[in-house]
Short mmCIF file of C-alpha atoms in Angstrom, two decimals:
data_model
loop_
_atom_site.label_atom_id
_atom_site.label_comp_id
_atom_site.label_asym_id
_atom_site.label_seq_id
_atom_site.Cartn_x
_atom_site.Cartn_y
_atom_site.Cartn_z
CA MET A 1342 -0.03 -0.01 -0.07
CA SER A 1343 1.27 3.48 -0.83
CA ASN A 1344 1.97 5.57 2.23
CA GLU A 1345 2.33 8.72 0.14
CA TRP A 1346 1.31 11.88 1.92
CA PRO A 1347 -1.37 13.95 0.18
CA LEU A 1348 -0.45 16.77 -2.20
CA TRP A 1349 -0.96 20.42 -1.29
CA GLU A 1350 -0.86 23.51 -3.54
CA VAL A 1351 1.07 26.39 -2.19
CA PHE A 1352 0.07 30.09 -2.67
CA ILE A 1353 2.32 32.94 -1.44
CA ARG A 1354 1.57 36.62 -0.90
CA ALA A 1355 4.86 38.35 -1.77
CA ARG A 1356 4.07 41.67 -0.10
CA ARG A 1357 1.22 43.33 1.74
CA GLY A 1358 -1.21 44.60 -0.84
CA LEU A 1359 -0.53 41.91 -3.53
CA SER A 1360 -2.68 38.76 -4.01
CA HIS A 1361 -1.58 35.21 -3.13
CA THR A 1362 0.01 33.62 -6.15
CA HIS A 1363 0.46 29.89 -6.89
CA VAL A 1364 4.11 28.98 -6.61
CA GLY A 1365 4.13 25.12 -6.58
CA SER A 1366 3.11 22.10 -4.64
CA LEU A 1367 4.41 19.63 -1.95
CA HIS A 1368 3.44 16.55 0.02
CA ALA A 1369 2.64 16.72 3.68
CA PRO A 1370 0.64 14.58 6.19
CA ASP A 1371 -1.55 17.44 7.35
CA ALA A 1372 -2.21 21.24 6.95
CA THR A 1373 0.12 22.26 9.81
CA VAL A 1374 3.08 20.32 8.46
CA ALA A 1375 2.24 21.52 4.91
CA LEU A 1376 2.54 25.13 6.13
CA HIS A 1377 5.95 24.43 7.68
CA HIS A 1378 7.14 22.66 4.50
CA ALA A 1379 5.91 25.45 2.38
CA ARG A 1380 7.81 27.96 4.48
CA ASP A 1381 11.03 25.83 4.26
CA VAL A 1382 10.77 25.09 0.53
CA TYR A 1383 9.21 28.24 -1.03
CA THR A 1384 10.25 31.17 1.25
CA ARG A 1385 14.00 30.53 2.04
CA ARG A 1386 14.77 34.03 0.70
CA GLN A 1387 11.92 35.97 2.28
CA GLU A 1388 9.73 35.55 -0.80
CA GLY A 1389 6.54 36.08 1.13
CA VAL A 1390 4.64 37.48 4.11
CA SER A 1391 1.72 35.00 4.00
CA ILE A 1392 1.23 31.37 2.79
CA TRP A 1393 -1.87 29.41 1.86
CA VAL A 1394 -1.81 25.71 1.53
CA VAL A 1395 -4.77 23.98 -0.15
CA PRO A 1396 -5.28 20.26 -0.58
CA ALA A 1397 -4.82 19.57 -4.30
CA ALA A 1398 -7.69 17.19 -4.14
CA ALA A 1399 -10.01 20.02 -3.06
CA ILE A 1400 -9.36 22.05 -6.19
CA THR A 1401 -11.88 21.69 -9.06
CA ALA A 1402 -10.45 22.90 -12.38
CA SER A 1403 -12.08 23.76 -15.64
CA SER A 1404 -11.09 21.44 -18.39
CA PRO A 1405 -8.77 22.79 -21.11
CA ASP A 1406 -10.66 20.63 -23.66
CA GLU A 1407 -13.82 22.56 -23.04
CA LYS A 1408 -12.21 26.04 -22.80
CA ASP A 1409 -13.81 27.29 -26.04
CA ALA A 1410 -17.28 26.39 -25.08
CA PHE A 1411 -16.69 27.39 -21.49
CA PHE A 1412 -15.41 30.85 -22.15
CA ASP A 1413 -17.16 31.60 -25.53
CA PRO A 1414 -20.23 33.43 -23.99
CA ALA A 1415 -17.96 36.39 -23.10
CA ALA A 1416 -16.51 36.67 -26.55
CA ASP A 1417 -19.48 38.44 -28.25
CA LYS A 1418 -20.30 40.89 -25.56
CA VAL A 1419 -18.14 43.83 -26.71
CA TYR A 1420 -20.55 46.27 -25.14
CA ARG A 1421 -19.01 45.35 -21.82
CA HIS A 1422 -15.99 47.40 -22.67
CA PRO A 1423 -16.11 51.22 -22.53
CA THR A 1424 -14.46 51.52 -25.98
CA PHE A 1425 -17.72 50.15 -27.48
CA TYR A 1426 -19.40 53.49 -26.99
CA ALA A 1427 -18.90 56.61 -29.08
CA VAL A 1428 -18.52 59.81 -27.15
CA PRO A 1429 -19.08 63.16 -28.84
CA GLU A 1430 -16.07 65.29 -29.23
CA GLY A 1431 -15.41 67.64 -26.38
CA VAL A 1432 -17.26 65.69 -23.67
CA ALA A 1433 -14.97 65.27 -20.67
CA HIS A 1434 -15.02 63.20 -17.48
CA LEU A 1435 -16.81 60.26 -19.20
CA MET B 1327 25.45 38.05 9.09
CA TYR B 1328 28.89 36.56 9.43
CA GLY B 1329 30.76 39.56 8.14
CA ASN B 1330 32.60 39.66 4.80
CA ASP B 1331 36.33 39.55 5.66
CA PHE B 1332 37.39 40.20 2.06
CA GLU B 1333 36.07 41.97 -1.03
CA THR B 1334 33.79 40.02 -3.38
CA PRO B 1335 35.97 39.29 -6.38
CA ASP B 1336 34.76 40.19 -9.82
CA GLN B 1337 33.61 37.08 -11.73
CA PRO B 1338 33.61 37.92 -15.47
CA GLY B 1339 30.44 37.03 -17.27
CA ALA B 1340 28.42 35.94 -14.16
CA SER B 1341 25.75 38.64 -14.42
CA ALA B 1342 25.01 37.92 -18.09
CA LEU B 1343 23.52 34.50 -17.34
CA LEU B 1344 21.31 35.94 -14.68
CA ASP B 1345 20.14 38.59 -17.13
CA GLU B 1346 19.05 35.71 -19.38
CA VAL B 1347 16.91 34.17 -16.64
CA GLU B 1348 15.14 37.53 -16.16
CA SER B 1349 14.62 37.78 -19.89
CA ALA B 1350 13.16 34.26 -20.08
CA GLU B 1351 10.78 35.23 -17.34
CA ARG B 1352 9.72 38.40 -19.14
CA ASP B 1353 9.20 36.51 -22.42
CA LEU B 1354 7.08 33.90 -20.62
CA HIS B 1355 4.66 36.66 -19.45
CA GLU B 1356 4.76 38.31 -22.88
CA ALA B 1357 4.08 35.13 -24.87
CA ALA B 1358 1.13 34.35 -22.57
CA GLY B 1359 -0.52 37.50 -23.93
CA ARG B 1360 -0.42 36.29 -27.54
CA THR B 1361 -3.39 34.63 -29.13
CA VAL B 1362 -2.87 31.11 -30.51
CA ALA B 1363 -4.78 30.89 -33.74
CA ALA B 1364 -5.67 27.24 -34.03
CA GLY B 1365 -9.42 27.61 -34.33
CA GLU B 1366 -11.22 24.26 -34.81
CA ALA B 1367 -7.96 22.34 -35.26
CA ALA B 1368 -7.34 18.97 -33.80
CA GLN B 1369 -5.44 18.43 -30.53
CA GLN B 1370 -2.12 17.84 -32.26
CA ASP B 1371 -2.46 21.06 -34.24
CA TYR B 1372 -3.26 23.01 -31.15
CA PHE B 1373 -0.27 21.58 -29.36
CA ASP B 1374 1.98 22.47 -32.28
CA ALA B 1375 0.53 25.95 -32.46
CA VAL B 1376 1.15 26.61 -28.78
CA ILE B 1377 4.78 25.46 -29.17
CA ALA B 1378 5.27 27.60 -32.28
CA ALA B 1379 3.94 30.64 -30.44
CA ASP B 1380 6.49 30.07 -27.65
CA GLN B 1381 3.67 29.59 -25.23
CA LYS B 1382 3.62 27.01 -22.43
CA ILE B 1383 1.98 23.59 -22.40
CA GLU B 1384 0.23 23.10 -19.10
CA PRO B 1385 -0.46 19.91 -17.12
CA ARG B 1386 -4.01 19.28 -18.24
CA ASP B 1387 -3.39 20.12 -21.93
CA TRP B 1388 -3.31 17.36 -24.53
CA MET B 1389 0.33 16.34 -25.34
CA PRO B 1390 1.87 13.59 -27.38
CA ASP B 1391 2.79 10.60 -25.29
CA ALA B 1392 6.54 10.87 -26.15
CA TYR B 1393 6.44 14.48 -25.04
CA ARG B 1394 5.10 13.33 -21.64
CA THR B 1395 7.44 10.40 -21.11
CA GLY B 1396 10.51 12.35 -22.30
CA LEU B 1397 9.77 15.14 -19.91
CA VAL B 1398 9.19 12.81 -17.06
CA ARG B 1399 12.52 11.15 -17.76
CA GLN B 1400 14.38 14.45 -17.98
CA ILE B 1401 12.76 16.22 -15.03
CA ALA B 1402 13.14 13.18 -12.85
CA GLN B 1403 16.77 12.75 -13.66
CA HIS B 1404 17.18 16.35 -12.95
CA ALA B 1405 15.45 16.09 -9.59
CA HIS B 1406 17.46 12.99 -8.64
CA SER B 1407 20.68 14.88 -9.39
CA GLU B 1408 19.69 17.65 -7.01
CA ILE B 1409 19.03 15.07 -4.24
CA ILE B 1410 22.16 12.95 -4.83
CA GLY B 1411 24.06 16.22 -5.30
CA MET B 1412 23.69 16.97 -1.59
CA GLN B 1413 26.11 14.10 -0.74
CA PRO B 1414 29.53 15.23 -2.11
CA GLU B 1415 29.04 18.70 -0.43
CA GLY B 1416 27.40 17.40 2.73
CA ASN B 1417 30.71 15.55 3.17
CA TRP B 1418 32.39 18.87 4.11
CA ILE B 1419 29.76 20.60 6.22
CA THR B 1420 31.28 19.46 9.59
CA ARG B 1421 34.82 20.29 8.42
CA ALA B 1422 34.25 23.75 6.86
CA PRO B 1423 37.14 26.04 7.86
CA SER B 1424 35.00 28.77 9.45
CA LEU B 1425 31.51 29.35 10.80
CA LYS B 1426 30.79 31.61 7.72
CA ARG B 1427 31.83 28.93 5.27
CA LYS B 1428 29.84 26.38 7.20
CA ALA B 1429 26.66 28.48 7.20
CA ILE B 1430 27.09 29.10 3.45
CA LEU B 1431 27.61 25.47 2.71
CA LEU B 1432 24.57 24.46 4.78
CA ALA B 1433 22.46 27.01 2.93
CA LYS B 1434 23.69 25.67 -0.39
CA VAL B 1435 22.97 22.02 0.45
CA GLN B 1436 19.51 23.06 1.72
CA ASP B 1437 18.87 24.74 -1.64
CA GLU B 1438 19.74 21.53 -3.46
CA ALA B 1439 17.03 19.71 -1.43
CA GLY B 1440 14.58 22.50 -2.33
CA HIS B 1441 15.49 22.29 -6.03
CA GLY B 1442 14.96 18.55 -5.87
CA LEU B 1443 11.47 19.17 -4.44
CA TYR B 1444 10.49 21.87 -7.02
CA LEU B 1445 11.45 19.40 -9.78
CA TYR B 1446 9.70 16.40 -8.28
CA ALA B 1447 6.56 18.57 -7.98
CA ALA B 1448 6.96 19.54 -11.65
CA ALA B 1449 7.36 15.87 -12.76
CA GLU B 1450 4.24 14.88 -10.78
CA THR B 1451 2.15 17.26 -12.76
CA LEU B 1452 2.79 14.87 -15.67
CA GLY B 1453 1.00 12.00 -13.85
CA VAL B 1454 3.82 10.21 -12.20
CA THR B 1455 3.74 9.85 -8.34
CA ARG B 1456 6.34 10.82 -5.85
CA ASP B 1457 6.54 7.17 -4.63
CA GLU B 1458 7.27 6.01 -8.16
CA LEU B 1459 9.96 8.69 -8.63
CA VAL B 1460 11.70 7.80 -5.34
CA GLU B 1461 11.49 4.08 -6.29
CA MET B 1462 13.07 4.68 -9.64
CA LEU B 1463 16.03 6.47 -8.10
CA ILE B 1464 16.73 3.98 -5.33
CA THR B 1465 16.36 0.95 -7.65
CA GLY B 1466 18.61 2.62 -10.17
CA ARG B 1467 16.06 2.58 -12.96
CA GLN B 1468 16.48 6.29 -13.48
CA LYS B 1469 19.86 8.03 -13.48
CA TYR B 1470 21.29 11.11 -11.90
CA SER B 1471 24.06 13.26 -13.24
CA SER B 1472 27.26 11.31 -13.30
CA ILE B 1473 29.26 14.19 -11.92
CA PHE B 1474 28.13 13.27 -8.42
CA ASN B 1475 29.91 9.97 -8.55
CA TYR B 1476 33.22 11.72 -8.13
CA PRO B 1477 34.67 12.13 -4.52
CA THR B 1478 35.19 15.40 -2.73
CA LEU B 1479 38.72 14.93 -1.41
CA THR B 1480 39.62 18.38 -0.03
CA TRP B 1481 38.03 21.60 1.04
CA ALA B 1482 39.10 23.19 -2.27
CA ASP B 1483 36.66 20.73 -3.95
CA MET B 1484 33.82 22.86 -2.50
CA GLY B 1485 35.19 25.76 -4.47
CA ALA B 1486 35.71 23.76 -7.65
CA ILE B 1487 32.19 22.25 -7.43
CA GLY B 1488 30.67 25.67 -6.98
CA TRP B 1489 32.70 27.30 -9.78
CA LEU B 1490 32.80 24.45 -12.37
CA VAL B 1491 29.97 22.00 -11.62
CA ASP B 1492 27.38 24.67 -10.67
CA GLY B 1493 28.73 26.82 -13.45
CA ALA B 1494 28.20 24.01 -16.00
CA ALA B 1495 24.76 23.31 -14.47
CA ILE B 1496 23.71 26.97 -14.84
CA VAL B 1497 24.87 27.10 -18.53
CA ASN B 1498 22.75 23.90 -19.02
CA GLN B 1499 19.80 25.20 -17.08
CA VAL B 1500 19.43 28.78 -18.16
CA PRO B 1501 18.02 27.72 -21.59
CA LEU B 1502 15.53 25.42 -19.77
CA CYS B 1503 13.92 28.55 -18.35
CA ARG B 1504 12.37 28.78 -21.83
CA CYS B 1505 11.31 25.11 -21.91
CA SER B 1506 7.85 24.66 -23.52
CA TYR B 1507 6.42 22.83 -20.50
CA GLY B 1508 5.13 25.46 -18.04
CA PRO B 1509 5.75 23.89 -14.66
CA TYR B 1510 9.34 22.85 -15.66
CA ALA B 1511 10.13 26.33 -17.06
CA ARG B 1512 8.77 28.06 -13.92
CA ALA B 1513 10.72 25.75 -11.62
CA MET B 1514 13.87 26.45 -13.62
CA ILE B 1515 13.48 30.17 -13.39
CA ARG B 1516 13.29 29.88 -9.60
CA ILE B 1517 16.24 27.41 -9.53
CA CYS B 1518 18.56 29.56 -11.72
CA LYS B 1519 17.91 32.67 -9.62
CA GLU B 1520 18.97 30.64 -6.57
CA GLU B 1521 21.84 28.88 -8.18
CA SER B 1522 23.75 32.07 -9.06
CA PHE B 1523 24.94 32.39 -5.37
CA HIS B 1524 26.19 28.71 -5.53
CA GLN B 1525 28.55 29.47 -8.38
CA ARG B 1526 29.78 32.74 -6.80
CA GLN B 1527 30.57 31.20 -3.42
CA GLY B 1528 32.63 28.48 -5.13
CA PHE B 1529 34.48 31.09 -7.22
CA GLU B 1530 35.14 33.04 -3.94
CA ILE B 1531 36.52 29.91 -2.15
CA LEU B 1532 38.98 29.32 -4.99
CA TYR B 1533 39.86 32.99 -5.23
CA THR B 1534 40.75 33.00 -1.56
CA LEU B 1535 42.67 29.86 -1.61
CA ALA B 1536 44.61 30.94 -4.73
CA ARG B 1537 45.81 33.99 -2.74
CA GLY B 1538 46.60 32.00 0.35
CA THR B 1539 49.66 29.93 1.36
CA ASP B 1540 51.51 27.83 -1.22
CA GLY B 1541 49.74 24.82 0.16
CA GLN B 1542 46.33 26.32 -0.31
CA ARG B 1543 47.17 27.44 -3.79
CA ARG B 1544 48.23 23.93 -4.67
CA MET B 1545 45.06 22.53 -3.23
CA ALA B 1546 42.94 24.90 -5.26
CA GLN B 1547 44.76 23.97 -8.47
CA ASP B 1548 44.54 20.27 -7.72
CA ALA B 1549 40.75 20.61 -7.31
CA VAL B 1550 40.40 22.41 -10.59
CA ASN B 1551 42.55 19.76 -12.26
CA ARG B 1552 40.30 16.96 -11.06
CA TRP B 1553 36.93 18.67 -11.76
CA TRP B 1554 37.60 20.31 -15.16
CA TYR B 1555 37.02 17.33 -17.42
CA PRO B 1556 34.16 15.77 -15.53
CA SER B 1557 32.46 19.24 -15.62
CA LEU B 1558 32.88 19.27 -19.42
CA ALA B 1559 31.37 15.81 -19.58
CA MET B 1560 28.22 17.10 -17.77
CA PHE B 1561 26.97 18.54 -21.06
CA GLY B 1562 26.52 14.91 -22.33
CA PRO B 1563 27.86 13.02 -25.31
CA PRO B 1564 28.91 14.91 -28.44
CA ASP B 1565 25.94 15.95 -30.71
CA ALA B 1566 26.60 13.14 -33.15
CA ASP B 1567 26.00 10.51 -30.39
CA SER B 1568 23.17 12.28 -28.56
CA THR B 1569 20.00 10.13 -28.72
CA HIS B 1570 17.29 12.41 -27.43
CA SER B 1571 18.35 15.78 -28.85
CA GLU B 1572 16.52 16.32 -32.13
CA GLN B 1573 12.96 15.74 -31.00
CA SER B 1574 13.68 17.71 -27.76
CA MET B 1575 14.77 20.67 -29.87
CA ALA B 1576 11.61 20.46 -32.07
CA TRP B 1577 9.42 20.50 -29.01
CA LYS B 1578 11.41 23.38 -27.49
CA ILE B 1579 12.28 21.37 -24.41
CA LYS B 1580 15.95 21.75 -25.26
CA ARG B 1581 17.20 24.97 -26.98
CA PHE B 1582 20.89 24.31 -27.70
CA SER B 1583 22.96 21.30 -28.57
CA ASN B 1584 25.32 19.63 -26.08
CA ASP B 1585 28.42 20.79 -28.02
CA ASP B 1586 27.13 24.38 -28.26
CA LEU B 1587 26.59 24.60 -24.41
CA ARG B 1588 29.96 23.04 -23.75
CA GLN B 1589 31.74 25.51 -25.99
CA ARG B 1590 29.91 28.33 -24.23
CA PHE B 1591 31.01 27.02 -20.85
CA VAL B 1592 34.64 26.78 -21.89
CA ASP B 1593 34.54 30.35 -23.29
CA MET B 1594 33.06 31.59 -20.11
CA CYS B 1595 35.55 29.82 -17.84
CA VAL B 1596 38.73 31.04 -19.56
CA PRO B 1597 38.53 34.66 -18.33
CA GLN B 1598 37.26 33.48 -14.98
CA ALA B 1599 40.35 31.22 -14.53
CA GLN B 1600 42.59 34.18 -15.37
CA ALA B 1601 40.84 36.24 -12.67
CA LEU B 1602 41.39 33.36 -10.23
CA ASP B 1603 44.97 33.09 -11.32
CA LEU B 1604 44.47 29.24 -11.70
CA ASP B 1605 45.24 27.15 -14.68
CA ILE B 1606 42.66 25.17 -16.77
CA PRO B 1607 44.41 21.77 -17.07
CA ASP B 1608 44.35 21.67 -20.97
CA PRO B 1609 47.52 22.31 -22.87
CA GLU B 1610 45.51 22.52 -26.14
CA LEU B 1611 43.24 25.28 -24.89
CA ARG B 1612 43.70 28.43 -27.06
CA TRP B 1613 41.70 31.19 -28.72
CA ASN B 1614 40.68 30.42 -32.29
CA ALA B 1615 40.12 33.72 -33.95
CA ASP B 1616 38.46 32.14 -37.06
CA ARG B 1617 35.74 30.48 -34.97
CA GLY B 1618 35.57 33.26 -32.43
CA ALA B 1619 35.83 30.62 -29.73
CA HIS B 1620 38.33 28.61 -27.82
CA ASP B 1621 39.69 25.27 -29.13
CA TYR B 1622 39.85 22.73 -26.27
CA THR B 1623 40.32 19.07 -25.49
CA GLN B 1624 37.19 17.03 -25.30
CA PRO B 1625 36.50 15.08 -22.06
CA ASP B 1626 37.03 11.30 -22.05
CA TYR B 1627 33.56 10.09 -23.18
CA ALA B 1628 34.46 6.45 -22.53
CA GLU B 1629 34.93 7.43 -18.90
CA LEU B 1630 31.57 9.29 -18.95
CA PHE B 1631 29.81 6.12 -20.19
CA ALA B 1632 31.60 4.00 -17.72
CA VAL B 1633 30.48 6.24 -14.83
CA ILE B 1634 26.87 6.31 -16.18
CA LYS B 1635 26.90 2.51 -16.25
CA GLY B 1636 27.69 2.51 -12.57
CA ASN B 1637 31.53 2.24 -12.53
CA GLY B 1638 32.50 5.67 -11.28
CA PRO B 1639 34.49 6.08 -8.11
CA CYS B 1640 31.45 6.67 -5.81
CA ASN B 1641 28.36 5.23 -7.54
CA ARG B 1642 27.79 2.44 -5.09
CA GLN B 1643 28.36 4.70 -2.05
CA ARG B 1644 25.95 7.42 -3.34
CA MET B 1645 23.17 4.83 -4.01
CA SER B 1646 23.53 2.99 -0.76
CA HIS B 1647 23.55 6.14 1.21
CA ARG B 1648 20.40 7.35 -0.52
CA ARG B 1649 18.67 3.99 0.12
CA ARG B 1650 19.68 4.03 3.80
CA ALA B 1651 18.43 7.53 4.27
CA HIS B 1652 15.11 6.60 2.70
CA GLU B 1653 14.69 3.46 4.74
CA ASP B 1654 15.83 5.16 7.98
CA GLY B 1655 13.32 7.91 7.43
CA ALA B 1656 10.38 5.49 6.87
CA TRP B 1657 9.30 5.65 10.51
CA VAL B 1658 9.07 9.34 10.44
CA ARG B 1659 6.80 9.33 7.33
CA GLU B 1660 4.63 6.65 8.88
CA ALA B 1661 4.35 8.34 12.26
CA ALA B 1662 3.33 11.67 10.63
CA ALA B 1663 0.74 10.01 8.47
CA ALA B 1664 -0.63 8.08 11.59
CA TYR B 1665 -0.77 11.32 13.60
CA ALA B 1666 -2.64 13.06 10.82
CA ALA B 1667 -5.12 10.22 10.47
CA LYS B 1668 -5.70 10.14 14.22
CA ARG B 1669 -6.32 13.92 14.24
CA ALA B 1670 -8.66 13.73 11.25
CA ALA B 1671 -10.71 11.01 12.97
CA ALA B 1672 -10.97 12.91 16.25
#
């Protein structure tokens, strides 16, 4: 039987004000150890001020095979962009 | 933290490689913004279009089987090399000549462990498990870089490994920052940024020894003499005998041939050796104005193949140490898993 520890995805906030960004993954028996391993593996040079670890099994991802059908509905809605609208010459603050 | 008791010597050409890593990272972001025009095309066409646009293939994308298995082989071998590579240097941690050198060496060996983990994680995104990867290393079904089968006889070997072995590794690895497989390219960008201190600390060890006593100078030269040709062999067999190269180039996994990278390494080392005031042990080494490159003596490839086959000076020692460390650590892995299971049940 495999005794392999579960996989965790690691997200790091580089500086206050930025969002957490995915940096990689690691194996750990539980969340506490995963946090410690993430600190040791991914922040040896002060790369972050905050770490999230998420069980890889808990992530649901969209499928790359379906990406056209999945994202298509947004493609024909140009009116969601401000550049769609003509603004008369001389009108400011719009 | 431990104070610098001498000036950092100038290492010609060192910053150019780091600039290339930065530029690979910039290009990765830039390429991600381009639209791949494959339309209704089949999977293979889409894969080819992504590669042609210098974009990255990601874990859940369709890819040819040979692309997947070739990458698993290459990334795993790379990861194993980082892990086995801890042994020759670990040999000198307790005998480093000062607290400063010891702290630096510890940090370096710890980095190698980290690099092994980044790479194992990248390999796992291709569908192979960590258990399988560990198994393939300790049963010898997958190889690691043959350079780590040479012994570290003196302290100066820490300098020669940093300067030559890490230097060769960086020349090999910088182009991998542009590899077409996303997780591998991103791991390599991270690794190359960290590796640059490895090479500089080795250069600095040799620089210091070369300006020390006669005995220290001899020790530095002896280390360079022993590590020069094995370092040249790290680039692999000559292009004519290289089995995996052509397809790797077409898939943009590999960007330059073994011989091109070896030449680049030699040209980089010559001015650095002059700055060190140490000799490269090759009487045929000279500038060739026609080629705009140095002529040099090729390493002994028969020796390279003998070491790969398991007959280097330290193959058996490295493998048995790795196996023992893995077996001795089994109770820790089991106890941590049991504790996690107990807490989850409570």
